[in-house]
Every structure is written in C-alpha cells, then in structure tokens.
C-alpha cells in the first residue's frame, strides 16, 4: 500500500497592523495599497477620506503611547524629527518595530515612499508611485522651460505673516516652478515676515493660503497697492489640500503652484493631472 502525502498549504501571513504618526506617511501607505492595514493615524491626518474614521494616536512629536499600544501595532511609521521623542524611544525599548522617514524635500519624499514600500512588501507599487511623481515633475519642467522666473511670496498664515522659507519641500517646488522665493532670504524654513519686508522685496506673485479658505482676506492686500503683485492682480489663493501635504501628491502640488505662478504656460487651461 502506498501512502500519498499531501502537503498542507502554508498558513497565510497575518495582515500587518500599521500605525502612522504623520499625514505624509498615511497618504503614502494608502497610495501603496496598504490602507486596510492602517489601524491608527495622527491627529493631523485627513487624507484620503477613509482615515477620518480611524483612531487618533497623537502626532509624530507628541505620540500617545497608551493609544498606540492599545492598537497592537506590528509597525509604527513616523518622521525622523521624532527620533529623540521619549515615547518613540519607549516603543523601541518595548520591541515595537518603528520606521522613521523624512519629507522635507522631493528626494526625501521619494526615498520615504521606497523605504515604506520595502518595509511593507510593496516595492513594485513604490517604484511605480515614485516614477509617477518623477513624470509629473518632468512634465511641469518641460512646460516651464522658456518662462521667466517670477519673484514670488508663498504665505501659510497672516497673523503673523508666515511664509514658505528655505529648506523645505515647498521651497523646492517653488524653484522647480520657476519662482524666485523672496522669503528664502530670511534663512528659515517658516519665517515670520513684516509687511515692510514684503513691500521692500516687491514680489510679482503672492500665493496666499489664507485666501484659499477665506476669500475676504484678499482685502488685506488692497492696503498695499505699491506691491507689484497687488498692482497687477497677481495675489492668488490656494487650498491647503494638497499644497501643504508632503507625500505622494507632491507632483500635483507642484503643478498647482506652477499654474498659479505661470498661467501663460497653460494657455488652453487643459488639466495635466491636477486641478486648481
């Protein structure tokens, strides 16, 4: 008598339980198809809409240790800025796997996508996502190849006046979009500027985040008609989403910035992957 042994299939690996401590990380996880494995997000995560119903666990600088542990995570992903945060060190000491990434530049965003993809076994998806971003950037650069750079001020707040300075991804996007960032002269990432500084620097374009949520804030600029951007009606608002969200939608943010600074490069108004 012969006995035929039939091998039992290997048990399927249990799905990961991922906690994200930053909006850019959350967006990356969902863009890579790992949304169903995300069990907790930071208090600032708001995209995609599926995250709105997930448990909140603080932020990358103030993570809620108890809330994170209660979710029984198999991976916690945050930003390198929090590497010295007490709660992150505690999670490491308790044996919870922690992955830290950066999002202060276009290269760091792409590298973070690849690092997260490798950690959650989605390398192919990460490569495709990075290639998509690079294609979006190249398309904008091609559009702007012959335009003249514009002296530009990008604001994220009015009281006080807070601008996009140097050393962050938005400053890099502005430069790719053929803008001379006047606030870079302050030498800070998010400088607080005086209106006297703005008047003296004579921006030709002002991107004002406050106008994206409160159009009435445009009245503020009417008091300063000598500023070229005001005189020439080149003060425009922008929506915080996606502009102030580092992560996989950075190519879309670049196109929005470029269209607002150089509308002449899109004379037909045709969308090329982003809406204004």
PDB file of C-alpha atoms in Angstrom:
ATOM      1  CA  UNK A   1       0.000   0.000   0.000  1.00  0.00           C
ATOM      2  CA  UNK A   2       1.246   3.419  -0.941  1.00  0.00           C
ATOM      3  CA  UNK A   3       0.504   6.469   1.172  1.00  0.00           C
ATOM      4  CA  UNK A   4       0.401   9.744  -0.709  1.00  0.00           C
ATOM      5  CA  UNK A   5       1.307  12.668   1.475  1.00  0.00           C
ATOM      6  CA  UNK A   6      -0.416  15.902   0.564  1.00  0.00           C
ATOM      7  CA  UNK A   7       1.365  18.973   1.841  1.00  0.00           C
ATOM      8  CA  UNK A   8      -0.858  21.417   3.657  1.00  0.00           C
ATOM      9  CA  UNK A   9      -0.685  24.946   2.354  1.00  0.00           C
ATOM     10  CA  UNK A  10       1.394  27.306   4.454  1.00  0.00           C
ATOM     11  CA  UNK A  11      -0.774  29.496   6.624  1.00  0.00           C
ATOM     12  CA  UNK A  12      -1.266  32.960   5.197  1.00  0.00           C
ATOM     13  CA  UNK A  13       0.710  35.651   6.942  1.00  0.00           C
ATOM     14  CA  UNK A  14      -1.420  37.741   9.252  1.00  0.00           C
ATOM     15  CA  UNK A  15      -2.080  41.243   7.899  1.00  0.00           C
ATOM     16  CA  UNK A  16       0.081  43.979   9.328  1.00  0.00           C
ATOM     17  CA  UNK A  17      -1.297  46.428  11.849  1.00  0.00           C
ATOM     18  CA  UNK A  18       0.271  49.779  10.986  1.00  0.00           C
ATOM     19  CA  UNK A  19       0.132  52.996  12.986  1.00  0.00           C
ATOM     20  CA  UNK A  20       1.032  56.215  11.140  1.00  0.00           C
ATOM     21  CA  UNK A  21       2.270  59.261  13.011  1.00  0.00           C
ATOM     22  CA  UNK A  22       2.240  61.792  10.145  1.00  0.00           C
ATOM     23  CA  UNK A  23      -0.048  62.829   7.272  1.00  0.00           C
ATOM     24  CA  UNK A  24       2.608  62.196   4.607  1.00  0.00           C
ATOM     25  CA  UNK A  25       3.115  58.667   5.931  1.00  0.00           C
ATOM     26  CA  UNK A  26      -0.623  57.972   5.969  1.00  0.00           C
ATOM     27  CA  UNK A  27      -1.016  59.186   2.385  1.00  0.00           C
ATOM     28  CA  UNK A  28       1.919  57.020   1.316  1.00  0.00           C
ATOM     29  CA  UNK A  29       0.506  53.907   2.963  1.00  0.00           C
ATOM     30  CA  UNK A  30      -2.857  54.345   1.260  1.00  0.00           C
ATOM     31  CA  UNK A  31      -1.244  55.189  -2.087  1.00  0.00           C
ATOM     32  CA  UNK A  32       0.709  51.918  -1.857  1.00  0.00           C
ATOM     33  CA  UNK A  33      -2.478  49.939  -1.235  1.00  0.00           C
ATOM     34  CA  UNK A  34      -1.871  49.320   2.467  1.00  0.00           C
ATOM     35  CA  UNK A  35      -4.895  51.275   3.659  1.00  0.00           C
ATOM     36  CA  UNK A  36      -6.696  48.207   5.074  1.00  0.00           C
ATOM     37  CA  UNK A  37      -3.663  47.545   7.290  1.00  0.00           C
ATOM     38  CA  UNK A  38      -3.610  51.029   8.839  1.00  0.00           C
ATOM     39  CA  UNK A  39      -5.193  50.833  12.290  1.00  0.00           C
ATOM     40  CA  UNK A  40      -4.275  54.246  13.703  1.00  0.00           C
ATOM     41  CA  UNK A  41      -3.249  57.679  12.433  1.00  0.00           C
ATOM     42  CA  UNK A  42      -2.054  61.034  13.731  1.00  0.00           C
ATOM     43  CA  UNK A  43      -4.408  63.783  14.807  1.00  0.00           C
ATOM     44  CA  UNK A  44      -3.491  65.749  11.667  1.00  0.00           C
ATOM     45  CA  UNK A  45      -4.196  63.036   9.093  1.00  0.00           C
ATOM     46  CA  UNK A  46      -7.160  63.922   6.865  1.00  0.00           C
ATOM     47  CA  UNK A  47      -6.460  62.258   3.505  1.00  0.00           C
ATOM     48  CA  UNK A  48      -7.674  60.058   1.969  1.00  0.00           C
ATOM     49  CA  UNK A  49     -11.222  60.297   3.404  1.00  0.00           C
ATOM     50  CA  UNK A  50     -11.019  56.720   4.743  1.00  0.00           C
ATOM     51  CA  UNK A  51      -8.687  57.886   7.537  1.00  0.00           C
ATOM     52  CA  UNK A  52     -11.335  60.101   9.131  1.00  0.00           C
ATOM     53  CA  UNK A  53     -12.862  57.154  10.974  1.00  0.00           C
ATOM     54  CA  UNK A  54      -9.582  55.694  12.253  1.00  0.00           C
ATOM     55  CA  UNK A  55      -8.358  56.000  15.869  1.00  0.00           C
ATOM     56  CA  UNK A  56      -6.125  59.002  16.598  1.00  0.00           C
ATOM     57  CA  UNK A  57      -2.794  58.485  18.348  1.00  0.00           C
ATOM     58  CA  UNK A  58      -1.381  61.989  18.789  1.00  0.00           C
ATOM     59  CA  UNK A  59       1.300  63.272  16.410  1.00  0.00           C
ATOM     60  CA  UNK A  60       4.884  62.500  15.463  1.00  0.00           C
ATOM     61  CA  UNK A  61       6.147  64.909  18.142  1.00  0.00           C
ATOM     62  CA  UNK A  62       3.533  64.055  20.784  1.00  0.00           C
ATOM     63  CA  UNK A  63       2.519  60.433  20.221  1.00  0.00           C
ATOM     64  CA  UNK A  64       0.034  58.928  22.669  1.00  0.00           C
ATOM     65  CA  UNK A  65       1.898  55.869  23.957  1.00  0.00           C
ATOM     66  CA  UNK A  66      -1.134  54.201  25.523  1.00  0.00           C
ATOM     67  CA  UNK A  67      -3.305  54.677  22.441  1.00  0.00           C
ATOM     68  CA  UNK A  68      -0.607  53.224  20.192  1.00  0.00           C
ATOM     69  CA  UNK A  69      -0.022  50.149  22.355  1.00  0.00           C
ATOM     70  CA  UNK A  70      -3.777  49.525  22.598  1.00  0.00           C
ATOM     71  CA  UNK A  71      -3.885  49.091  18.797  1.00  0.00           C
ATOM     72  CA  UNK A  72      -1.363  46.207  18.955  1.00  0.00           C
ATOM     73  CA  UNK A  73       0.717  47.551  16.043  1.00  0.00           C
ATOM     74  CA  UNK A  74       3.162  45.395  14.114  1.00  0.00           C
ATOM     75  CA  UNK A  75       4.712  48.527  12.587  1.00  0.00           C
ATOM     76  CA  UNK A  76       4.796  52.179  13.603  1.00  0.00           C
ATOM     77  CA  UNK A  77       5.849  54.717  10.955  1.00  0.00           C
ATOM     78  CA  UNK A  78       6.770  58.298  11.814  1.00  0.00           C
ATOM     79  CA  UNK A  79       9.131  61.109  10.878  1.00  0.00           C
ATOM     80  CA  UNK A  80      12.834  61.255  11.681  1.00  0.00           C
ATOM     81  CA  UNK A  81      12.222  64.532  13.505  1.00  0.00           C
ATOM     82  CA  UNK A  82      10.727  62.444  16.309  1.00  0.00           C
ATOM     83  CA  UNK A  83      13.684  60.072  16.710  1.00  0.00           C
ATOM     84  CA  UNK A  84      14.563  61.609  20.094  1.00  0.00           C
ATOM     85  CA  UNK A  85      10.975  61.824  21.353  1.00  0.00           C
ATOM     86  CA  UNK A  86      10.625  59.960  24.649  1.00  0.00           C
ATOM     87  CA  UNK A  87       7.601  57.945  23.515  1.00  0.00           C
ATOM     88  CA  UNK A  88       9.382  56.748  20.361  1.00  0.00           C
ATOM     89  CA  UNK A  89      12.352  55.577  22.424  1.00  0.00           C
ATOM     90  CA  UNK A  90       9.938  53.804  24.757  1.00  0.00           C
ATOM     91  CA  UNK A  91       8.226  51.997  21.878  1.00  0.00           C
ATOM     92  CA  UNK A  92      11.600  50.874  20.591  1.00  0.00           C
ATOM     93  CA  UNK A  93      12.635  49.607  24.011  1.00  0.00           C
ATOM     94  CA  UNK A  94       9.391  47.601  24.282  1.00  0.00           C
ATOM     95  CA  UNK A  95      10.124  45.879  20.991  1.00  0.00           C
ATOM     96  CA  UNK A  96       7.619  47.604  18.728  1.00  0.00           C
ATOM     97  CA  UNK A  97       9.055  47.949  15.198  1.00  0.00           C
ATOM     98  CA  UNK A  98       9.439  51.648  14.330  1.00  0.00           C
ATOM     99  CA  UNK A  99      10.299  53.054  10.900  1.00  0.00           C
ATOM    100  CA  UNK A 100      11.205  56.741  10.618  1.00  0.00           C
ATOM    101  CA  UNK A 101      11.293  58.646   7.326  1.00  0.00           C
ATOM    102  CA  UNK A 102      11.702  62.255   6.144  1.00  0.00           C
ATOM    103  CA  UNK A 103       9.610  64.529   3.923  1.00  0.00           C
ATOM    104  CA  UNK A 104      11.440  67.877   3.796  1.00  0.00           C
ATOM    105  CA  UNK A 105      12.439  67.609   0.127  1.00  0.00           C
ATOM    106  CA  UNK A 106      11.322  65.979  -3.090  1.00  0.00           C
ATOM    107  CA  UNK A 107      14.146  63.467  -2.847  1.00  0.00           C
ATOM    108  CA  UNK A 108      13.269  62.650   0.764  1.00  0.00           C
ATOM    109  CA  UNK A 109       9.612  62.145  -0.160  1.00  0.00           C
ATOM    110  CA  UNK A 110      10.579  59.715  -2.927  1.00  0.00           C
ATOM    111  CA  UNK A 111      13.069  57.908  -0.672  1.00  0.00           C
ATOM    112  CA  UNK A 112      10.437  57.644   2.072  1.00  0.00           C
ATOM    113  CA  UNK A 113       7.969  56.059  -0.352  1.00  0.00           C
ATOM    114  CA  UNK A 114      10.606  53.487  -1.312  1.00  0.00           C
ATOM    115  CA  UNK A 115      11.533  52.791   2.332  1.00  0.00           C
ATOM    116  CA  UNK A 116       7.914  52.315   3.369  1.00  0.00           C
ATOM    117  CA  UNK A 117       7.256  50.164   0.295  1.00  0.00           C
ATOM    118  CA  UNK A 118      10.203  47.922   1.109  1.00  0.00           C
ATOM    119  CA  UNK A 119       9.136  47.554   4.752  1.00  0.00           C
ATOM    120  CA  UNK A 120       5.559  46.529   3.911  1.00  0.00           C
ATOM    121  CA  UNK A 121       6.476  44.349   0.928  1.00  0.00           C
ATOM    122  CA  UNK A 122       5.105  46.700  -1.694  1.00  0.00           C
ATOM    123  CA  UNK A 123       8.306  47.513  -3.560  1.00  0.00           C
ATOM    124  CA  UNK A 124       6.696  47.392  -7.011  1.00  0.00           C
ATOM    125  CA  UNK A 125       3.927  49.776  -6.006  1.00  0.00           C
ATOM    126  CA  UNK A 126       6.511  52.138  -4.501  1.00  0.00           C
ATOM    127  CA  UNK A 127       8.589  52.139  -7.672  1.00  0.00           C
ATOM    128  CA  UNK A 128       5.526  52.911  -9.768  1.00  0.00           C
ATOM    129  CA  UNK A 129       4.490  55.721  -7.436  1.00  0.00           C
ATOM    130  CA  UNK A 130       7.942  57.315  -7.480  1.00  0.00           C
ATOM    131  CA  UNK A 131       8.042  57.019 -11.277  1.00  0.00           C
ATOM    132  CA  UNK A 132       4.663  58.761 -11.466  1.00  0.00           C
ATOM    133  CA  UNK A 133       5.925  61.655  -9.321  1.00  0.00           C
ATOM    134  CA  UNK A 134       9.058  61.987 -11.438  1.00  0.00           C
ATOM    135  CA  UNK A 135       6.935  62.011 -14.595  1.00  0.00           C
ATOM    136  CA  UNK A 136       4.726  64.774 -13.155  1.00  0.00           C
ATOM    137  CA  UNK A 137       7.783  66.858 -12.249  1.00  0.00           C
ATOM    138  CA  UNK A 138       9.316  66.376 -15.695  1.00  0.00           C
ATOM    139  CA  UNK A 139       6.063  67.432 -17.379  1.00  0.00           C
ATOM    140  CA  UNK A 140       5.964  70.681 -15.398  1.00  0.00           C
ATOM    141  CA  UNK A 141       9.631  71.386 -16.094  1.00  0.00           C
ATOM    142  CA  UNK A 142       9.007  70.917 -19.800  1.00  0.00           C
ATOM    143  CA  UNK A 143       6.075  73.319 -19.697  1.00  0.00           C
ATOM    144  CA  UNK A 144       8.171  75.964 -17.945  1.00  0.00           C
ATOM    145  CA  UNK A 145      11.373  75.564 -19.947  1.00  0.00           C
ATOM    146  CA  UNK A 146      11.142  79.043 -21.512  1.00  0.00           C
ATOM    147  CA  UNK A 147       9.302  81.113 -18.916  1.00  0.00           C
ATOM    148  CA  UNK A 148      10.896  83.940 -16.955  1.00  0.00           C
ATOM    149  CA  UNK A 149      11.200  83.328 -13.187  1.00  0.00           C
ATOM    150  CA  UNK A 150       8.844  85.414 -11.062  1.00  0.00           C
ATOM    151  CA  UNK A 151       9.640  86.966  -7.705  1.00  0.00           C
ATOM    152  CA  UNK A 152       7.185  85.046  -5.532  1.00  0.00           C
ATOM    153  CA  UNK A 153       5.989  85.023  -1.936  1.00  0.00           C
ATOM    154  CA  UNK A 154       4.090  81.998  -0.621  1.00  0.00           C
ATOM    155  CA  UNK A 155       2.249  82.515   2.666  1.00  0.00           C
ATOM    156  CA  UNK A 156       0.793  79.959   5.053  1.00  0.00           C
ATOM    157  CA  UNK A 157      -0.577  82.470   7.570  1.00  0.00           C
ATOM    158  CA  UNK A 158      -1.449  86.150   8.101  1.00  0.00           C
ATOM    159  CA  UNK A 159      -1.351  86.759  11.850  1.00  0.00           C
ATOM    160  CA  UNK A 160       1.592  86.837  11.948  1.00  0.00           C
ATOM    161  CA  UNK A 161       2.693  86.712   8.303  1.00  0.00           C
ATOM    162  CA  UNK A 162       4.271  83.256   7.980  1.00  0.00           C
ATOM    163  CA  UNK A 163       5.940  82.391   4.696  1.00  0.00           C
ATOM    164  CA  UNK A 164       7.480  79.400   2.995  1.00  0.00           C
ATOM    165  CA  UNK A 165      11.192  79.928   3.548  1.00  0.00           C
ATOM    166  CA  UNK A 166      14.119  77.754   2.591  1.00  0.00           C
ATOM    167  CA  UNK A 167      14.956  74.105   3.271  1.00  0.00           C
ATOM    168  CA  UNK A 168      11.507  72.560   2.856  1.00  0.00           C
ATOM    169  CA  UNK A 169       9.726  70.786   0.029  1.00  0.00           C
ATOM    170  CA  UNK A 170       7.512  73.768  -0.837  1.00  0.00           C
ATOM    171  CA  UNK A 171      10.559  75.970  -1.399  1.00  0.00           C
ATOM    172  CA  UNK A 172      11.907  73.275  -3.713  1.00  0.00           C
ATOM    173  CA  UNK A 173       8.596  73.089  -5.586  1.00  0.00           C
ATOM    174  CA  UNK A 174       8.632  76.865  -5.994  1.00  0.00           C
ATOM    175  CA  UNK A 175      12.099  76.733  -7.522  1.00  0.00           C
ATOM    176  CA  UNK A 176      11.068  73.938  -9.905  1.00  0.00           C
ATOM    177  CA  UNK A 177       8.055  76.102 -10.783  1.00  0.00           C
ATOM    178  CA  UNK A 178      10.444  78.883 -11.839  1.00  0.00           C
ATOM    179  CA  UNK A 179       9.838  81.125  -8.854  1.00  0.00           C
ATOM    180  CA  UNK A 180      12.390  83.242  -7.010  1.00  0.00           C
ATOM    181  CA  UNK A 181      11.302  82.727  -3.412  1.00  0.00           C
ATOM    182  CA  UNK A 182      11.779  86.113  -1.756  1.00  0.00           C
ATOM    183  CA  UNK A 183      11.297  84.648   1.738  1.00  0.00           C
ATOM    184  CA  UNK A 184      14.351  82.410   1.293  1.00  0.00           C
ATOM    185  CA  UNK A 185      16.426  85.483   2.173  1.00  0.00           C
ATOM    186  CA  UNK A 186      15.260  85.104   5.781  1.00  0.00           C
ATOM    187  CA  UNK A 187      17.245  81.855   6.071  1.00  0.00           C
ATOM    188  CA  UNK A 188      14.489  79.989   7.929  1.00  0.00           C
ATOM    189  CA  UNK A 189      12.053  77.240   6.931  1.00  0.00           C
ATOM    190  CA  UNK A 190       8.937  79.137   8.029  1.00  0.00           C
ATOM    191  CA  UNK A 191       9.966  82.776   8.625  1.00  0.00           C
ATOM    192  CA  UNK A 192       7.716  85.372  10.220  1.00  0.00           C
ATOM    193  CA  UNK A 193       7.826  88.431   7.978  1.00  0.00           C
ATOM    194  CA  UNK A 194       6.901  92.061   8.457  1.00  0.00           C
ATOM    195  CA  UNK A 195       4.766  93.808   5.877  1.00  0.00           C
ATOM    196  CA  UNK A 196       7.662  96.246   5.472  1.00  0.00           C
ATOM    197  CA  UNK A 197       9.858  93.347   4.328  1.00  0.00           C
ATOM    198  CA  UNK A 198       7.226  92.236   1.814  1.00  0.00           C
ATOM    199  CA  UNK A 199       6.885  95.761   0.417  1.00  0.00           C
ATOM    200  CA  UNK A 200      10.663  96.140   0.119  1.00  0.00           C
ATOM    201  CA  UNK A 201      11.087  92.780  -1.663  1.00  0.00           C
ATOM    202  CA  UNK A 202       8.443  93.672  -4.267  1.00  0.00           C
ATOM    203  CA  UNK A 203       7.027  90.213  -5.074  1.00  0.00           C
ATOM    204  CA  UNK A 204       5.493  89.841  -8.533  1.00  0.00           C
ATOM    205  CA  UNK A 205       3.272  86.956  -7.398  1.00  0.00           C
ATOM    206  CA  UNK A 206       1.815  86.245  -3.954  1.00  0.00           C
ATOM    207  CA  UNK A 207       0.374  82.813  -3.162  1.00  0.00           C
ATOM    208  CA  UNK A 208      -1.762  83.350  -0.085  1.00  0.00           C
ATOM    209  CA  UNK A 209      -3.042  80.287   1.762  1.00  0.00           C
ATOM    210  CA  UNK A 210      -5.455  82.372   3.832  1.00  0.00           C
ATOM    211  CA  UNK A 211      -7.336  83.329   0.668  1.00  0.00           C
ATOM    212  CA  UNK A 212      -7.886  79.655  -0.081  1.00  0.00           C
ATOM    213  CA  UNK A 213     -10.143  79.304   2.953  1.00  0.00           C
ATOM    214  CA  UNK A 214     -11.263  82.920   3.434  1.00  0.00           C
ATOM    215  CA  UNK A 215     -11.557  84.947   0.195  1.00  0.00           C
ATOM    216  CA  UNK A 216     -12.300  88.051   2.269  1.00  0.00           C
ATOM    217  CA  UNK A 217      -8.658  88.053   3.376  1.00  0.00           C
ATOM    218  CA  UNK A 218      -7.803  89.454  -0.057  1.00  0.00           C
ATOM    219  CA  UNK A 219      -8.916  92.829   1.342  1.00  0.00           C
ATOM    220  CA  UNK A 220      -5.715  92.819   3.388  1.00  0.00           C
ATOM    221  CA  UNK A 221      -3.596  93.365   0.279  1.00  0.00           C
ATOM    222  CA  UNK A 222      -5.595  96.311  -1.036  1.00  0.00           C
ATOM    223  CA  UNK A 223      -3.850  98.458   1.570  1.00  0.00           C
ATOM    224  CA  UNK A 224      -0.522  97.926  -0.219  1.00  0.00           C
ATOM    225  CA  UNK A 225      -1.021  98.874  -3.884  1.00  0.00           C
ATOM    226  CA  UNK A 226       2.684  99.561  -4.457  1.00  0.00           C
ATOM    227  CA  UNK A 227       3.484  95.839  -4.243  1.00  0.00           C
ATOM    228  CA  UNK A 228       3.738  94.647  -7.861  1.00  0.00           C
ATOM    229  CA  UNK A 229       1.677  91.515  -7.190  1.00  0.00           C
ATOM    230  CA  UNK A 230      -1.149  93.658  -5.778  1.00  0.00           C
ATOM    231  CA  UNK A 231      -0.900  96.267  -8.518  1.00  0.00           C
ATOM    232  CA  UNK A 232      -1.028  93.611 -11.253  1.00  0.00           C
ATOM    233  CA  UNK A 233      -3.730  91.478  -9.590  1.00  0.00           C
ATOM    234  CA  UNK A 234      -1.340  88.556  -9.085  1.00  0.00           C
ATOM    235  CA  UNK A 235      -2.346  87.772  -5.480  1.00  0.00           C
ATOM    236  CA  UNK A 236      -3.975  84.341  -5.605  1.00  0.00           C
ATOM    237  CA  UNK A 237      -5.233  81.896  -3.016  1.00  0.00           C
ATOM    238  CA  UNK A 238      -4.569  78.184  -2.773  1.00  0.00           C
ATOM    239  CA  UNK A 239      -6.188  75.319  -0.913  1.00  0.00           C
ATOM    240  CA  UNK A 240      -4.199  73.740   1.909  1.00  0.00           C
ATOM    241  CA  UNK A 241      -5.063  70.326   0.474  1.00  0.00           C
ATOM    242  CA  UNK A 242      -2.918  69.155  -1.233  1.00  0.00           C
ATOM    243  CA  UNK A 243      -0.458  72.078  -1.221  1.00  0.00           C
ATOM    244  CA  UNK A 244       0.569  71.778   2.418  1.00  0.00           C
ATOM    245  CA  UNK A 245       0.633  67.968   2.366  1.00  0.00           C
ATOM    246  CA  UNK A 246       4.030  66.437   1.747  1.00  0.00           C
ATOM    247  CA  UNK A 247       3.746  62.944   0.320  1.00  0.00           C
ATOM    248  CA  UNK A 248       2.690  61.100  -2.827  1.00  0.00           C
ATOM    249  CA  UNK A 249       0.589  64.003  -4.170  1.00  0.00           C
ATOM    250  CA  UNK A 250       3.646  66.275  -4.359  1.00  0.00           C
ATOM    251  CA  UNK A 251       3.584  66.195  -8.168  1.00  0.00           C
ATOM    252  CA  UNK A 252       0.021  67.521  -8.107  1.00  0.00           C
ATOM    253  CA  UNK A 253       1.041  70.273  -5.680  1.00  0.00           C
ATOM    254  CA  UNK A 254       3.900  71.261  -7.984  1.00  0.00           C
ATOM    255  CA  UNK A 255       1.559  71.667 -10.933  1.00  0.00           C
ATOM    256  CA  UNK A 256      -0.874  73.782  -8.908  1.00  0.00           C
ATOM    257  CA  UNK A 257       1.970  76.101  -7.846  1.00  0.00           C
ATOM    258  CA  UNK A 258       3.322  76.288 -11.395  1.00  0.00           C
ATOM    259  CA  UNK A 259      -0.084  77.088 -12.887  1.00  0.00           C
ATOM    260  CA  UNK A 260      -0.649  79.907 -10.408  1.00  0.00           C
ATOM    261  CA  UNK A 261       2.773  81.465 -10.987  1.00  0.00           C
ATOM    262  CA  UNK A 262       2.921  80.903 -14.748  1.00  0.00           C
ATOM    263  CA  UNK A 263      -0.635  80.616 -16.140  1.00  0.00           C
ATOM    264  CA  UNK A 264       0.795  81.559 -19.531  1.00  0.00           C
ATOM    265  CA  UNK A 265       2.390  78.098 -19.734  1.00  0.00           C
ATOM    266  CA  UNK A 266      -1.115  76.559 -19.772  1.00  0.00           C
ATOM    267  CA  UNK A 267      -2.855  78.889 -22.254  1.00  0.00           C
ATOM    268  CA  UNK A 268      -5.553  76.368 -23.114  1.00  0.00           C
ATOM    269  CA  UNK A 269      -6.284  75.657 -19.469  1.00  0.00           C
ATOM    270  CA  UNK A 270      -6.019  71.916 -20.127  1.00  0.00           C
ATOM    271  CA  UNK A 271      -5.555  69.831 -16.991  1.00  0.00           C
ATOM    272  CA  UNK A 272      -2.475  67.673 -16.910  1.00  0.00           C
ATOM    273  CA  UNK A 273      -3.144  65.727 -13.746  1.00  0.00           C
ATOM    274  CA  UNK A 274      -4.071  68.463 -11.303  1.00  0.00           C
ATOM    275  CA  UNK A 275      -6.992  70.767 -10.716  1.00  0.00           C
ATOM    276  CA  UNK A 276      -6.639  74.298  -9.480  1.00  0.00           C
TER     277      UNK A 276
END
